[in-house]
């Protein structure tokens, strides 16, 4: 006669899961938004948020001073990807004037400022912001 193997009880399964060490995935250096809120640019530099909802004048001044610009077109926090603008595009944005941050019942745009350890500035433009011909 063949004996069947006994299945573990629910409490045995729970104990086994609790005893298993939790694996923490390494942080990615890919461009985009990390789980901790930092943003990684295409060159691998990390930026931390320093100001949320800055004015269009402050954003224009930062871009004129050489800030990097990234756009989150849907406003999801960058989790579906960011569009990165190069130096030439940012210069065209500066020439176009201040951005128009739209805030209505159905539209909510914002610009946040991030800084890297080396002092570089990144502007994260989210959703409904018009800036020249680049953001609309």
mmCIF file of N, CA and C in Angstrom:
data_model
loop_
_atom_site.group_PDB
_atom_site.id
_atom_site.type_symbol
_atom_site.label_atom_id
_atom_site.label_comp_id
_atom_site.label_asym_id
_atom_site.label_seq_id
_atom_site.Cartn_x
_atom_site.Cartn_y
_atom_site.Cartn_z
ATOM 1 N N UNK A 1 0.840 -1.165 0.000
ATOM 2 C CA UNK A 1 0.000 0.000 0.000
ATOM 3 C C UNK A 1 0.894 1.241 0.000
ATOM 4 N N UNK A 2 0.520 2.216 -0.808
ATOM 5 C CA UNK A 2 1.288 3.443 -0.934
ATOM 6 C C UNK A 2 0.737 4.473 0.045
ATOM 7 N N UNK A 3 1.637 5.070 0.808
ATOM 8 C CA UNK A 3 1.189 6.098 1.743
ATOM 9 C C UNK A 3 1.312 7.472 1.092
ATOM 10 N N UNK A 4 0.359 8.284 1.349
ATOM 11 C CA UNK A 4 0.379 9.641 0.799
ATOM 12 C C UNK A 4 1.114 10.563 1.748
ATOM 13 N N UNK A 5 1.781 11.510 1.148
ATOM 14 C CA UNK A 5 2.510 12.496 1.943
ATOM 15 C C UNK A 5 1.529 13.510 2.521
ATOM 16 N N UNK A 6 1.701 13.844 3.794
ATOM 17 C CA UNK A 6 0.807 14.788 4.461
ATOM 18 C C UNK A 6 1.118 16.214 4.002
ATOM 19 N N UNK A 7 0.096 16.957 3.653
ATOM 20 C CA UNK A 7 0.247 18.362 3.269
ATOM 21 C C UNK A 7 0.499 19.191 4.519
ATOM 22 N N UNK A 8 1.353 20.243 4.419
ATOM 23 C CA UNK A 8 1.588 21.075 5.611
ATOM 24 C C UNK A 8 0.324 21.856 5.992
ATOM 25 N N UNK A 9 0.169 22.097 7.264
ATOM 26 C CA UNK A 9 -0.989 22.860 7.736
ATOM 27 C C UNK A 9 -0.777 24.348 7.441
ATOM 28 N N UNK A 10 -1.847 25.086 7.574
ATOM 29 C CA UNK A 10 -1.757 26.530 7.316
ATOM 30 C C UNK A 10 -0.765 27.200 8.259
ATOM 31 N N UNK A 11 -0.791 26.837 9.534
ATOM 32 C CA UNK A 11 0.131 27.446 10.500
ATOM 33 C C UNK A 11 1.583 27.084 10.186
ATOM 34 N N UNK A 12 1.830 25.895 9.658
ATOM 35 C CA UNK A 12 3.179 25.505 9.261
ATOM 36 C C UNK A 12 3.653 26.352 8.067
ATOM 37 N N UNK A 13 2.760 26.618 7.142
ATOM 38 C CA UNK A 13 3.097 27.457 5.981
ATOM 39 C C UNK A 13 3.399 28.875 6.438
ATOM 40 N N UNK A 14 2.592 29.425 7.342
ATOM 41 C CA UNK A 14 2.804 30.773 7.867
ATOM 42 C C UNK A 14 4.147 30.847 8.582
ATOM 43 N N UNK A 15 4.467 29.855 9.392
ATOM 44 C CA UNK A 15 5.749 29.833 10.102
ATOM 45 C C UNK A 15 6.920 29.790 9.126
ATOM 46 N N UNK A 16 6.779 29.034 8.058
ATOM 47 C CA UNK A 16 7.847 28.948 7.056
ATOM 48 C C UNK A 16 8.042 30.279 6.342
ATOM 49 N N UNK A 17 6.946 30.962 6.042
ATOM 50 C CA UNK A 17 7.038 32.272 5.378
ATOM 51 C C UNK A 17 7.675 33.290 6.311
ATOM 52 N N UNK A 18 7.292 33.291 7.586
ATOM 53 C CA UNK A 18 7.870 34.229 8.557
ATOM 54 C C UNK A 18 9.362 33.986 8.747
ATOM 55 N N UNK A 19 9.792 32.729 8.656
ATOM 56 C CA UNK A 19 11.202 32.393 8.856
ATOM 57 C C UNK A 19 12.059 32.748 7.642
ATOM 58 N N UNK A 20 11.438 32.947 6.496
ATOM 59 C CA UNK A 20 12.183 33.284 5.284
ATOM 60 C C UNK A 20 12.568 34.759 5.324
ATOM 61 N N UNK A 21 13.863 35.088 5.169
ATOM 62 C CA UNK A 21 14.260 36.501 5.192
ATOM 63 C C UNK A 21 13.682 37.251 3.985
ATOM 64 N N UNK A 22 13.280 38.473 4.249
ATOM 65 C CA UNK A 22 12.709 39.302 3.186
ATOM 66 C C UNK A 22 13.825 39.810 2.279
ATOM 67 N N UNK A 23 13.660 39.612 1.005
ATOM 68 C CA UNK A 23 14.646 40.089 0.041
ATOM 69 C C UNK A 23 14.262 41.489 -0.401
ATOM 70 N N UNK A 24 15.171 42.434 -0.252
ATOM 71 C CA UNK A 24 14.919 43.794 -0.703
ATOM 72 C C UNK A 24 15.591 43.974 -2.054
ATOM 73 N N UNK A 25 14.825 44.332 -3.064
ATOM 74 C CA UNK A 25 15.415 44.500 -4.390
ATOM 75 C C UNK A 25 16.348 45.710 -4.402
ATOM 76 N N UNK A 26 17.441 45.627 -5.132
ATOM 77 C CA UNK A 26 18.353 46.779 -5.198
ATOM 78 C C UNK A 26 17.694 47.933 -5.948
ATOM 79 N N UNK A 27 18.036 49.157 -5.541
ATOM 80 C CA UNK A 27 17.511 50.331 -6.223
ATOM 81 C C UNK A 27 18.086 50.382 -7.634
ATOM 82 N N UNK A 28 17.275 50.748 -8.553
ATOM 83 C CA UNK A 28 17.692 50.808 -9.937
ATOM 84 C C UNK A 28 18.348 52.152 -10.242
ATOM 85 N N UNK A 29 19.328 52.127 -11.109
ATOM 86 C CA UNK A 29 19.951 53.363 -11.569
ATOM 87 C C UNK A 29 19.392 53.777 -12.923
ATOM 88 N N UNK A 30 18.285 53.151 -13.325
ATOM 89 C CA UNK A 30 17.654 53.532 -14.579
ATOM 90 C C UNK A 30 16.964 54.882 -14.402
ATOM 91 N N UNK A 31 16.890 55.675 -15.477
ATOM 92 C CA UNK A 31 16.225 56.986 -15.375
ATOM 93 C C UNK A 31 14.760 56.834 -14.947
ATOM 94 N N UNK A 32 14.331 57.740 -14.096
ATOM 95 C CA UNK A 32 12.945 57.741 -13.665
ATOM 96 C C UNK A 32 12.825 58.001 -12.175
ATOM 97 N N UNK A 33 11.654 57.703 -11.645
ATOM 98 C CA UNK A 33 11.343 57.960 -10.246
ATOM 99 C C UNK A 33 11.550 56.682 -9.443
ATOM 100 N N UNK A 34 12.310 56.782 -8.360
ATOM 101 C CA UNK A 34 12.515 55.650 -7.458
ATOM 102 C C UNK A 34 11.373 55.574 -6.460
ATOM 103 N N UNK A 35 11.287 54.452 -5.779
ATOM 104 C CA UNK A 35 10.249 54.271 -4.764
ATOM 105 C C UNK A 35 10.411 55.257 -3.615
ATOM 106 N N UNK A 36 11.650 55.705 -3.343
ATOM 107 C CA UNK A 36 11.876 56.647 -2.245
ATOM 108 C C UNK A 36 11.628 58.103 -2.643
ATOM 109 N N UNK A 37 11.201 58.333 -3.896
ATOM 110 C CA UNK A 37 10.884 59.681 -4.348
ATOM 111 C C UNK A 37 12.016 60.377 -5.079
ATOM 112 N N UNK A 38 13.210 59.820 -5.037
ATOM 113 C CA UNK A 38 14.311 60.415 -5.786
ATOM 114 C C UNK A 38 14.095 60.202 -7.278
ATOM 115 N N UNK A 39 14.670 61.103 -8.057
ATOM 116 C CA UNK A 39 14.616 60.968 -9.511
ATOM 117 C C UNK A 39 16.034 60.726 -10.002
ATOM 118 N N UNK A 40 16.180 59.759 -10.908
ATOM 119 C CA UNK A 40 17.456 59.449 -11.529
ATOM 120 C C UNK A 40 17.395 59.950 -12.965
ATOM 121 N N UNK A 41 18.384 60.772 -13.365
ATOM 122 C CA UNK A 41 18.401 61.289 -14.735
ATOM 123 C C UNK A 41 19.078 60.275 -15.667
ATOM 124 N N UNK A 42 19.049 60.512 -16.990
ATOM 125 C CA UNK A 42 19.633 59.554 -17.925
ATOM 126 C C UNK A 42 21.135 59.311 -17.721
ATOM 127 N N UNK A 43 21.833 60.216 -17.041
ATOM 128 C CA UNK A 43 23.260 60.020 -16.783
ATOM 129 C C UNK A 43 23.515 59.337 -15.434
ATOM 130 N N UNK A 44 22.439 58.972 -14.719
ATOM 131 C CA UNK A 44 22.576 58.251 -13.463
ATOM 132 C C UNK A 44 22.681 59.128 -12.234
ATOM 133 N N UNK A 45 22.495 60.436 -12.363
ATOM 134 C CA UNK A 45 22.563 61.337 -11.203
ATOM 135 C C UNK A 45 21.234 61.313 -10.457
ATOM 136 N N UNK A 46 21.312 61.336 -9.133
ATOM 137 C CA UNK A 46 20.115 61.307 -8.286
ATOM 138 C C UNK A 46 19.743 62.718 -7.850
ATOM 139 N N UNK A 47 18.454 62.994 -7.839
ATOM 140 C CA UNK A 47 17.922 64.289 -7.414
ATOM 141 C C UNK A 47 16.880 64.064 -6.329
ATOM 142 N N UNK A 48 16.863 64.963 -5.344
ATOM 143 C CA UNK A 48 15.898 64.912 -4.254
ATOM 144 C C UNK A 48 15.029 66.165 -4.297
ATOM 145 N N UNK A 49 13.746 66.007 -4.032
ATOM 146 C CA UNK A 49 12.815 67.134 -4.095
ATOM 147 C C UNK A 49 13.151 68.177 -3.033
ATOM 148 N N UNK A 50 13.213 69.434 -3.473
ATOM 149 C CA UNK A 50 13.477 70.536 -2.547
ATOM 150 C C UNK A 50 12.308 71.504 -2.457
ATOM 151 N N UNK A 51 11.503 71.584 -3.508
ATOM 152 C CA UNK A 51 10.352 72.493 -3.489
ATOM 153 C C UNK A 51 9.261 71.931 -4.385
ATOM 154 N N UNK A 52 8.046 71.935 -3.875
ATOM 155 C CA UNK A 52 6.896 71.448 -4.631
ATOM 156 C C UNK A 52 6.042 72.639 -5.064
ATOM 157 N N UNK A 53 5.461 72.551 -6.239
ATOM 158 C CA UNK A 53 4.574 73.600 -6.766
ATOM 159 C C UNK A 53 5.248 74.968 -6.792
ATOM 160 N N UNK A 54 6.370 75.056 -7.480
ATOM 161 C CA UNK A 54 7.030 76.351 -7.611
ATOM 162 C C UNK A 54 6.286 77.182 -8.643
ATOM 163 N N UNK A 55 6.484 78.482 -8.627
ATOM 164 C CA UNK A 55 5.795 79.384 -9.547
ATOM 165 C C UNK A 55 6.391 79.284 -10.943
ATOM 166 N N UNK A 56 5.658 79.780 -11.912
ATOM 167 C CA UNK A 56 6.163 79.772 -13.282
ATOM 168 C C UNK A 56 7.390 80.672 -13.414
ATOM 169 N N UNK A 57 7.431 81.760 -12.649
ATOM 170 C CA UNK A 57 8.599 82.650 -12.684
ATOM 171 C C UNK A 57 9.832 81.938 -12.125
ATOM 172 N N UNK A 58 9.673 81.211 -11.028
ATOM 173 C CA UNK A 58 10.795 80.475 -10.450
ATOM 174 C C UNK A 58 11.266 79.372 -11.396
ATOM 175 N N UNK A 59 10.332 78.698 -12.065
ATOM 176 C CA UNK A 59 10.702 77.653 -13.021
ATOM 177 C C UNK A 59 11.454 78.253 -14.203
ATOM 178 N N UNK A 60 10.984 79.394 -14.699
ATOM 179 C CA UNK A 60 11.652 80.059 -15.819
ATOM 180 C C UNK A 60 13.065 80.483 -15.421
ATOM 181 N N UNK A 61 13.210 81.055 -14.235
ATOM 182 C CA UNK A 61 14.529 81.480 -13.764
ATOM 183 C C UNK A 61 15.474 80.293 -13.609
ATOM 184 N N UNK A 62 14.973 79.168 -13.083
ATOM 185 C CA UNK A 62 15.810 77.982 -12.906
ATOM 186 C C UNK A 62 16.238 77.414 -14.258
ATOM 187 N N UNK A 63 15.312 77.390 -15.221
ATOM 188 C CA UNK A 63 15.661 76.899 -16.560
ATOM 189 C C UNK A 63 16.676 77.823 -17.219
ATOM 190 N N UNK A 64 16.514 79.127 -17.036
ATOM 191 C CA UNK A 64 17.460 80.084 -17.603
ATOM 192 C C UNK A 64 18.851 79.921 -16.985
ATOM 193 N N UNK A 65 18.898 79.443 -15.733
ATOM 194 C CA UNK A 65 20.174 79.237 -15.045
ATOM 195 C C UNK A 65 20.787 77.877 -15.351
ATOM 196 N N UNK A 66 20.106 77.066 -16.194
ATOM 197 C CA UNK A 66 20.689 75.798 -16.620
ATOM 198 C C UNK A 66 20.068 74.551 -16.034
ATOM 199 N N UNK A 67 18.890 74.656 -15.454
ATOM 200 C CA UNK A 67 18.235 73.475 -14.878
ATOM 201 C C UNK A 67 17.867 72.483 -15.969
ATOM 202 N N UNK A 68 17.880 71.224 -15.613
ATOM 203 C CA UNK A 68 17.416 70.171 -16.503
ATOM 204 C C UNK A 68 15.901 70.080 -16.350
ATOM 205 N N UNK A 69 15.203 69.716 -17.425
ATOM 206 C CA UNK A 69 13.741 69.633 -17.377
ATOM 207 C C UNK A 69 13.297 68.227 -17.772
ATOM 208 N N UNK A 70 12.402 67.667 -16.962
ATOM 209 C CA UNK A 70 11.771 66.387 -17.251
ATOM 210 C C UNK A 70 10.264 66.594 -17.165
ATOM 211 N N UNK A 71 9.534 65.909 -18.040
ATOM 212 C CA UNK A 71 8.078 66.076 -18.100
ATOM 213 C C UNK A 71 7.382 64.760 -17.830
ATOM 214 N N UNK A 72 6.405 64.805 -16.937
ATOM 215 C CA UNK A 72 5.516 63.689 -16.651
ATOM 216 C C UNK A 72 4.170 64.063 -17.274
ATOM 217 N N UNK A 73 3.914 63.647 -18.521
ATOM 218 C CA UNK A 73 2.738 64.138 -19.233
ATOM 219 C C UNK A 73 1.394 63.760 -18.626
ATOM 220 N N UNK A 74 1.315 62.620 -17.936
ATOM 221 C CA UNK A 74 0.014 62.207 -17.404
ATOM 222 C C UNK A 74 -0.162 62.552 -15.929
ATOM 223 N N UNK A 75 0.894 62.972 -15.255
ATOM 224 C CA UNK A 75 0.788 63.349 -13.852
ATOM 225 C C UNK A 75 0.726 62.178 -12.897
ATOM 226 N N UNK A 76 1.262 61.024 -13.296
ATOM 227 C CA UNK A 76 1.211 59.831 -12.447
ATOM 228 C C UNK A 76 2.372 59.763 -11.463
ATOM 229 N N UNK A 77 3.197 60.777 -11.426
ATOM 230 C CA UNK A 77 4.364 60.746 -10.547
ATOM 231 C C UNK A 77 5.581 60.175 -11.231
ATOM 232 N N UNK A 78 5.518 60.046 -12.545
ATOM 233 C CA UNK A 78 6.656 59.571 -13.314
ATOM 234 C C UNK A 78 6.787 58.071 -13.420
ATOM 235 N N UNK A 79 5.830 57.337 -12.891
ATOM 236 C CA UNK A 79 5.957 55.885 -12.877
ATOM 237 C C UNK A 79 5.765 55.250 -14.247
ATOM 238 N N UNK A 80 5.117 55.921 -15.159
ATOM 239 C CA UNK A 80 5.001 55.369 -16.515
ATOM 240 C C UNK A 80 6.050 55.970 -17.446
ATOM 241 N N UNK A 81 6.969 56.741 -16.893
ATOM 242 C CA UNK A 81 8.076 57.277 -17.680
ATOM 243 C C UNK A 81 8.074 58.796 -17.726
ATOM 244 N N UNK A 82 9.263 59.345 -17.884
ATOM 245 C CA UNK A 82 9.443 60.785 -18.000
ATOM 246 C C UNK A 82 10.025 61.102 -19.363
ATOM 247 N N UNK A 83 9.703 62.261 -19.873
ATOM 248 C CA UNK A 83 10.332 62.739 -21.103
ATOM 249 C C UNK A 83 11.408 63.736 -20.687
ATOM 250 N N UNK A 84 12.640 63.494 -21.123
ATOM 251 C CA UNK A 84 13.778 64.326 -20.762
ATOM 252 C C UNK A 84 14.091 65.278 -21.905
ATOM 253 N N UNK A 85 14.321 66.545 -21.571
ATOM 254 C CA UNK A 85 14.637 67.552 -22.580
ATOM 255 C C UNK A 85 16.123 67.881 -22.529
ATOM 256 N N UNK A 86 16.710 68.056 -23.714
ATOM 257 C CA UNK A 86 18.137 68.382 -23.759
ATOM 258 C C UNK A 86 18.343 69.886 -23.592
ATOM 259 N N UNK A 87 19.602 70.303 -23.590
ATOM 260 C CA UNK A 87 19.966 71.698 -23.332
ATOM 261 C C UNK A 87 19.348 72.628 -24.385
ATOM 262 N N UNK A 88 19.324 72.198 -25.633
ATOM 263 C CA UNK A 88 18.770 73.028 -26.714
ATOM 264 C C UNK A 88 17.271 73.232 -26.503
ATOM 265 N N UNK A 89 16.561 72.169 -26.134
ATOM 266 C CA UNK A 89 15.121 72.282 -25.881
ATOM 267 C C UNK A 89 14.830 73.211 -24.701
ATOM 268 N N UNK A 90 15.626 73.093 -23.646
ATOM 269 C CA UNK A 90 15.426 73.956 -22.473
ATOM 270 C C UNK A 90 15.686 75.409 -22.841
ATOM 271 N N UNK A 91 16.694 75.655 -23.668
ATOM 272 C CA UNK A 91 16.972 77.029 -24.119
ATOM 273 C C UNK A 91 15.782 77.585 -24.912
ATOM 274 N N UNK A 92 15.158 76.745 -25.717
ATOM 275 C CA UNK A 92 13.962 77.188 -26.465
ATOM 276 C C UNK A 92 12.794 77.469 -25.528
ATOM 277 N N UNK A 93 12.677 76.676 -24.474
ATOM 278 C CA UNK A 93 11.621 76.929 -23.485
ATOM 279 C C UNK A 93 11.833 78.286 -22.815
ATOM 280 N N UNK A 94 13.087 78.587 -22.486
ATOM 281 C CA UNK A 94 13.397 79.864 -21.836
ATOM 282 C C UNK A 94 13.045 81.018 -22.756
ATOM 283 N N UNK A 95 13.382 80.895 -24.050
ATOM 284 C CA UNK A 95 13.076 81.948 -25.019
ATOM 285 C C UNK A 95 11.564 82.128 -25.168
ATOM 286 N N UNK A 96 10.808 81.033 -25.032
ATOM 287 C CA UNK A 96 9.350 81.101 -25.166
ATOM 288 C C UNK A 96 8.683 81.842 -24.011
ATOM 289 N N UNK A 97 9.399 82.066 -22.927
ATOM 290 C CA UNK A 97 8.825 82.781 -21.780
ATOM 291 C C UNK A 97 8.455 81.842 -20.649
ATOM 292 N N UNK A 98 7.701 82.380 -19.700
ATOM 293 C CA UNK A 98 7.318 81.601 -18.534
ATOM 294 C C UNK A 98 6.303 80.526 -18.896
ATOM 295 N N UNK A 99 6.360 79.385 -18.208
ATOM 296 C CA UNK A 99 5.360 78.340 -18.461
ATOM 297 C C UNK A 99 3.992 78.756 -17.934
ATOM 298 N N UNK A 100 2.969 78.193 -18.535
ATOM 299 C CA UNK A 100 1.600 78.420 -18.093
ATOM 300 C C UNK A 100 1.141 77.173 -17.342
ATOM 301 N N UNK A 101 1.034 77.276 -16.031
ATOM 302 C CA UNK A 101 0.611 76.157 -15.194
ATOM 303 C C UNK A 101 -0.902 76.217 -15.078
ATOM 304 N N UNK A 102 -1.573 75.235 -15.677
ATOM 305 C CA UNK A 102 -3.037 75.258 -15.711
ATOM 306 C C UNK A 102 -3.608 74.528 -14.512
ATOM 307 N N UNK A 103 -4.564 75.213 -13.862
ATOM 308 C CA UNK A 103 -5.263 74.609 -12.729
ATOM 309 C C UNK A 103 -6.744 74.937 -12.856
ATOM 310 N N UNK A 104 -7.498 73.934 -13.219
ATOM 311 C CA UNK A 104 -8.945 74.072 -13.343
ATOM 312 C C UNK A 104 -9.585 72.863 -12.661
ATOM 313 N N UNK A 105 -10.896 72.724 -12.828
ATOM 314 C CA UNK A 105 -11.575 71.557 -12.255
ATOM 315 C C UNK A 105 -11.083 70.254 -12.879
ATOM 316 N N UNK A 106 -10.737 70.305 -14.168
ATOM 317 C CA UNK A 106 -10.339 69.090 -14.877
ATOM 318 C C UNK A 106 -8.854 69.027 -15.191
ATOM 319 N N UNK A 107 -8.109 70.057 -14.899
ATOM 320 C CA UNK A 107 -6.678 70.082 -15.221
ATOM 321 C C UNK A 107 -5.893 70.551 -14.007
ATOM 322 N N UNK A 108 -4.797 69.837 -13.727
ATOM 323 C CA UNK A 108 -3.956 70.241 -12.604
ATOM 324 C C UNK A 108 -2.505 70.034 -13.002
ATOM 325 N N UNK A 109 -1.829 71.136 -13.222
ATOM 326 C CA UNK A 109 -0.414 71.074 -13.558
ATOM 327 C C UNK A 109 0.421 71.574 -12.402
ATOM 328 N N UNK A 110 1.664 71.132 -12.353
ATOM 329 C CA UNK A 110 2.570 71.607 -11.312
ATOM 330 C C UNK A 110 4.012 71.451 -11.774
ATOM 331 N N UNK A 111 4.890 72.210 -11.146
ATOM 332 C CA UNK A 111 6.324 72.110 -11.393
ATOM 333 C C UNK A 111 7.004 72.004 -10.032
ATOM 334 N N UNK A 112 7.837 70.987 -9.876
ATOM 335 C CA UNK A 112 8.581 70.786 -8.637
ATOM 336 C C UNK A 112 10.070 70.901 -8.920
ATOM 337 N N UNK A 113 10.796 71.361 -7.915
ATOM 338 C CA UNK A 113 12.245 71.513 -8.060
ATOM 339 C C UNK A 113 12.961 70.422 -7.287
ATOM 340 N N UNK A 114 13.910 69.797 -7.946
ATOM 341 C CA UNK A 114 14.749 68.762 -7.340
ATOM 342 C C UNK A 114 16.191 69.210 -7.443
ATOM 343 N N UNK A 115 17.018 68.787 -6.486
ATOM 344 C CA UNK A 115 18.453 69.121 -6.513
ATOM 345 C C UNK A 115 19.278 67.867 -6.328
ATOM 346 N N UNK A 116 20.402 67.842 -7.047
ATOM 347 C CA UNK A 116 21.353 66.758 -6.900
ATOM 348 C C UNK A 116 22.379 67.101 -5.836
ATOM 349 N N UNK A 117 23.192 66.127 -5.459
ATOM 350 C CA UNK A 117 24.229 66.364 -4.456
ATOM 351 C C UNK A 117 25.239 67.407 -4.920
ATOM 352 N N UNK A 118 25.422 67.503 -6.240
ATOM 353 C CA UNK A 118 26.379 68.468 -6.793
ATOM 354 C C UNK A 118 25.773 69.851 -7.000
ATOM 355 N N UNK A 119 24.512 70.045 -6.600
ATOM 356 C CA UNK A 119 23.856 71.346 -6.726
ATOM 357 C C UNK A 119 23.076 71.544 -8.011
ATOM 358 N N UNK A 120 23.133 70.574 -8.911
ATOM 359 C CA UNK A 120 22.365 70.687 -10.158
ATOM 360 C C UNK A 120 20.873 70.706 -9.845
ATOM 361 N N UNK A 121 20.142 71.409 -10.688
ATOM 362 C CA UNK A 121 18.697 71.559 -10.492
ATOM 363 C C UNK A 121 17.959 70.800 -11.588
ATOM 364 N N UNK A 122 16.897 70.121 -11.188
ATOM 365 C CA UNK A 122 16.007 69.420 -12.103
ATOM 366 C C UNK A 122 14.601 69.941 -11.858
ATOM 367 N N UNK A 123 13.910 70.306 -12.923
ATOM 368 C CA UNK A 123 12.507 70.707 -12.825
ATOM 369 C C UNK A 123 11.649 69.552 -13.317
ATOM 370 N N UNK A 124 10.770 69.058 -12.456
ATOM 371 C CA UNK A 124 9.817 68.030 -12.849
ATOM 372 C C UNK A 124 8.493 68.727 -13.151
ATOM 373 N N UNK A 125 8.137 68.735 -14.422
ATOM 374 C CA UNK A 125 6.904 69.369 -14.885
ATOM 375 C C UNK A 125 5.864 68.269 -15.008
ATOM 376 N N UNK A 126 4.725 68.455 -14.324
ATOM 377 C CA UNK A 126 3.712 67.412 -14.307
ATOM 378 C C UNK A 126 2.403 67.879 -14.934
ATOM 379 N N UNK A 127 1.913 67.039 -15.822
ATOM 380 C CA UNK A 127 0.586 67.137 -16.423
ATOM 381 C C UNK A 127 0.341 68.443 -17.179
ATOM 382 N N UNK A 128 -0.644 69.208 -16.765
ATOM 383 C CA UNK A 128 -1.180 70.319 -17.543
ATOM 384 C C UNK A 128 -0.368 71.601 -17.412
ATOM 385 N N UNK A 129 0.778 71.603 -18.059
ATOM 386 C CA UNK A 129 1.632 72.780 -18.108
ATOM 387 C C UNK A 129 1.976 73.035 -19.567
ATOM 388 N N UNK A 130 1.832 74.270 -19.996
ATOM 389 C CA UNK A 130 2.233 74.658 -21.359
ATOM 390 C C UNK A 130 3.505 75.492 -21.246
ATOM 391 N N UNK A 131 4.484 75.092 -22.059
ATOM 392 C CA UNK A 131 5.749 75.832 -22.061
ATOM 393 C C UNK A 131 6.281 75.817 -23.478
ATOM 394 N N UNK A 132 6.040 76.907 -24.172
ATOM 395 C CA UNK A 132 6.437 76.974 -25.574
ATOM 396 C C UNK A 132 5.725 75.911 -26.387
ATOM 397 N N UNK A 133 6.459 75.318 -27.332
ATOM 398 C CA UNK A 133 5.885 74.258 -28.176
ATOM 399 C C UNK A 133 6.175 72.872 -27.628
ATOM 400 N N UNK A 134 6.826 72.788 -26.485
ATOM 401 C CA UNK A 134 7.255 71.488 -25.974
ATOM 402 C C UNK A 134 6.234 70.832 -25.071
ATOM 403 N N UNK A 135 5.622 71.568 -24.217
ATOM 404 C CA UNK A 135 4.665 71.000 -23.275
ATOM 405 C C UNK A 135 3.287 71.572 -23.561
ATOM 406 N N UNK A 136 2.354 70.690 -23.712
ATOM 407 C CA UNK A 136 0.996 71.170 -23.968
ATOM 408 C C UNK A 136 -0.015 70.167 -23.478
#
